[in-house]
């Protein structure tokens, strides 16, 4: 057994704010109206994410998601959907993995990068597809 | 043999650099890849430092030494599984071995023919047959499991029929740990005139194997799960059957004579080994076979069985933990899959990593099985090898409690 101090990486990764989002997402559920949607599978674990985006005059009016997955991927999806309101398609397409990690706000190691970026990948593909 | 003393695991752990360097590491992912003892590293190092040359063609000492050391691994691998050395084909691993078989054994199959697999199969023993079925037009049948994840032999008896040409099954499930009674499966196959292929990726080095006693026809295993280096593997087949098969890869070393418009093949096993093999890796694989034989696979099995029973008991006692696979340790080997209510397997693995406990989370390359079990989000899997100790299990239990605390379940 390691005699590590209580403060460790998992406590940083699984901050309360992130766990709250995972337990009680605010942007989850398929909306009635949307212009773009896409469903993506994380091949390494079978997690799924589906996003629905509605544009109002060139900017995101609402973005929601559906899916099944770990705390990281689901919290990332919820936070991303929130952050997208008001953004243009061009702005969304330009988002990088680093931007996604900034939105997530917790340190993510390489093993969990795919979980953290699943929603972004799904969202960017959704913009290429009409409803 | 059965009177050999139990393993001196503490001493033996010193042979494994990663475990010796970090005594706090609880490596519970041997079903994905085992650790490698220094004896294997030294054998490979010796090749690269002292007789680094190609095999089978050089007329000088380094090449001769390399060829001799490379070729003698066939006997070492054969001894581990009760085979003859001329029946050992070197590959890159179980996956390549199974791909070769799925191509070579189905060339003459067509509509009306059937190949049977078990519901436990790893993608490597499913997708190659699926692809061959698409090309040749034969049908794939899946032999079902009972409620504990054991092969349903009664169902197998009715599904394996006169149309069946090949039955290919895992010896040990990499997800459920189930030991499949391959001897019975082979008997069912042979009764219908079909061949029996065994994916032994999870059993070689864990369970004593004697291919003659099991009366199977082909067997595939990987070096890297059996203390050897990555990128090495074995395809074993009965000599008469290998002789009757056409090669799958073509190029150097596998030919006898080449003309502009045709070629003839080298003898078994070399006709299946096109191109320069992983000489250093195969020499390392030989050292791994020696190591396993020296320790004794029966002794390893006894050690793992004891630890498996300990782990199953401990895990059963944790609220919220659901164990998969057969309840009795005797019916299982190495891998222990489980789920923790309210904690996704990936999150669990991440929390365990902060406790220096290495497990695998996900679908374990067996998506159809997990879908059948209603567990498409995956499972957590802890797996053992000869160097595993009870402290590894204790750390796993502590880590699960920590994850449950973080996720408030």
Short mmCIF file of N, CA and C in Angstrom, two decimals, chain A residues 1-2 8-10 13-14 16 19 22-23 43-47 68-72 112 115, chain B residues 24 26 342 344 346-347 350-351 354-356 362-363 367 376-378 395 398 402 406-408:
data_model
loop_
_atom_site.label_atom_id
_atom_site.label_comp_id
_atom_site.label_asym_id
_atom_site.label_seq_id
_atom_site.Cartn_x
_atom_site.Cartn_y
_atom_site.Cartn_z
N UNK A 1 0.84 -1.22 0.00
CA UNK A 1 0.00 0.00 0.00
C UNK A 1 0.87 1.25 0.00
N UNK A 2 0.44 2.24 -0.73
CA UNK A 2 1.17 3.51 -0.74
C UNK A 2 0.63 4.39 0.38
N UNK A 8 -5.11 13.82 -3.76
CA UNK A 8 -4.47 13.13 -4.89
C UNK A 8 -5.19 13.41 -6.20
N UNK A 9 -4.67 12.80 -7.24
CA UNK A 9 -5.15 13.11 -8.59
C UNK A 9 -6.64 12.82 -8.77
N UNK A 10 -7.13 11.74 -8.18
CA UNK A 10 -8.53 11.40 -8.43
C UNK A 10 -9.46 12.43 -7.80
N UNK A 13 -9.47 15.30 -10.24
CA UNK A 13 -10.22 14.98 -11.45
C UNK A 13 -11.72 14.95 -11.16
N UNK A 14 -12.07 14.27 -10.09
CA UNK A 14 -13.50 14.13 -9.78
C UNK A 14 -13.95 15.21 -8.79
N UNK A 16 -16.23 18.11 -7.15
CA UNK A 16 -17.67 18.10 -6.91
C UNK A 16 -18.45 18.68 -8.08
N UNK A 19 -18.77 16.13 -10.71
CA UNK A 19 -19.65 15.03 -10.31
C UNK A 19 -21.11 15.47 -10.29
N UNK A 22 -22.36 15.29 -13.71
CA UNK A 22 -22.55 13.90 -14.10
C UNK A 22 -23.85 13.37 -13.53
N UNK A 23 -24.10 13.68 -12.25
CA UNK A 23 -25.31 13.16 -11.59
C UNK A 23 -26.55 13.89 -12.08
N UNK A 43 -14.86 4.15 -29.36
CA UNK A 43 -14.59 2.74 -29.66
C UNK A 43 -13.83 2.02 -28.56
N UNK A 44 -13.09 2.76 -27.76
CA UNK A 44 -12.30 2.07 -26.74
C UNK A 44 -13.16 1.54 -25.59
N UNK A 45 -14.33 2.14 -25.37
CA UNK A 45 -15.11 1.68 -24.22
C UNK A 45 -16.58 1.46 -24.52
N UNK A 46 -17.05 1.87 -25.68
CA UNK A 46 -18.46 1.66 -25.98
C UNK A 46 -19.35 2.81 -25.52
N UNK A 47 -18.74 3.86 -24.96
CA UNK A 47 -19.53 5.03 -24.57
C UNK A 47 -20.14 5.68 -25.81
N UNK A 68 -24.42 7.76 -22.99
CA UNK A 68 -24.16 6.83 -21.91
C UNK A 68 -22.65 6.77 -21.78
N UNK A 69 -22.18 6.95 -20.57
CA UNK A 69 -20.74 6.90 -20.42
C UNK A 69 -20.27 7.21 -19.03
N UNK A 70 -18.96 7.42 -18.93
CA UNK A 70 -18.34 7.65 -17.64
C UNK A 70 -18.58 9.09 -17.19
N UNK A 71 -18.16 9.39 -15.97
CA UNK A 71 -18.36 10.73 -15.41
C UNK A 71 -17.67 11.79 -16.25
N UNK A 72 -16.48 11.48 -16.74
CA UNK A 72 -15.73 12.47 -17.52
C UNK A 72 -16.47 12.80 -18.82
N UNK A 112 -7.64 9.26 -20.45
CA UNK A 112 -9.04 9.69 -20.43
C UNK A 112 -9.34 10.78 -21.44
N UNK A 115 -12.40 10.20 -23.54
CA UNK A 115 -13.65 10.42 -22.81
C UNK A 115 -13.97 11.92 -22.80
N UNK B 24 5.01 -0.96 -4.62
CA UNK B 24 3.64 -0.50 -4.32
C UNK B 24 2.71 -0.66 -5.53
N UNK B 26 0.32 -2.45 -7.93
CA UNK B 26 -0.54 -3.64 -7.91
C UNK B 26 -0.99 -3.88 -9.34
N UNK B 342 -23.18 2.36 -9.74
CA UNK B 342 -23.01 3.81 -9.61
C UNK B 342 -21.64 4.34 -10.01
N UNK B 344 -18.94 4.13 -13.18
CA UNK B 344 -18.60 3.63 -14.53
C UNK B 344 -17.22 2.96 -14.48
N UNK B 346 -14.69 2.98 -16.35
CA UNK B 346 -13.55 3.87 -16.63
C UNK B 346 -13.20 4.75 -15.45
N UNK B 347 -14.25 5.24 -14.80
CA UNK B 347 -14.01 6.08 -13.62
C UNK B 347 -13.37 5.26 -12.51
N UNK B 350 -9.73 4.78 -13.25
CA UNK B 350 -8.96 6.01 -13.00
C UNK B 350 -8.70 6.20 -11.50
N UNK B 351 -9.72 5.96 -10.69
CA UNK B 351 -9.54 6.09 -9.23
C UNK B 351 -8.55 5.04 -8.74
N UNK B 354 -4.95 5.91 -9.11
CA UNK B 354 -4.38 6.80 -8.10
C UNK B 354 -3.96 6.03 -6.85
N UNK B 355 -4.42 4.80 -6.73
CA UNK B 355 -3.98 3.91 -5.64
C UNK B 355 -2.91 2.95 -6.13
N UNK B 356 -2.41 3.22 -7.33
CA UNK B 356 -1.39 2.37 -7.96
C UNK B 356 -1.89 0.95 -8.20
N UNK B 362 -13.56 -1.58 -19.72
CA UNK B 362 -14.05 -1.44 -21.08
C UNK B 362 -14.71 -2.70 -21.56
N UNK B 363 -14.71 -2.90 -22.89
CA UNK B 363 -15.41 -4.06 -23.43
C UNK B 363 -14.48 -5.24 -23.69
N UNK B 367 -17.16 -7.17 -27.61
CA UNK B 367 -18.41 -6.39 -27.64
C UNK B 367 -19.67 -7.25 -27.74
N UNK B 376 -22.97 -3.16 -22.17
CA UNK B 376 -22.23 -2.55 -23.27
C UNK B 376 -21.34 -1.40 -22.78
N UNK B 377 -21.66 -0.85 -21.59
CA UNK B 377 -20.77 0.20 -21.05
C UNK B 377 -19.45 -0.40 -20.55
N UNK B 378 -19.37 -1.73 -20.56
CA UNK B 378 -18.12 -2.40 -20.20
C UNK B 378 -18.10 -2.88 -18.77
N UNK B 395 -5.54 -4.14 -2.12
CA UNK B 395 -5.46 -2.77 -2.65
C UNK B 395 -6.62 -2.49 -3.59
N UNK B 398 -9.64 -1.77 -1.41
CA UNK B 398 -9.51 -0.43 -0.84
C UNK B 398 -9.85 0.63 -1.90
N UNK B 402 -12.78 3.56 -2.15
CA UNK B 402 -12.45 4.97 -2.39
C UNK B 402 -13.32 5.53 -3.52
N UNK B 406 -15.99 8.61 -3.45
CA UNK B 406 -15.97 9.77 -4.36
C UNK B 406 -17.31 9.92 -5.08
N UNK B 407 -17.86 8.81 -5.53
CA UNK B 407 -19.11 8.85 -6.29
C UNK B 407 -20.35 8.78 -5.39
N UNK B 408 -20.09 8.77 -4.09
CA UNK B 408 -21.16 8.75 -3.07
C UNK B 408 -22.17 7.65 -3.33
#
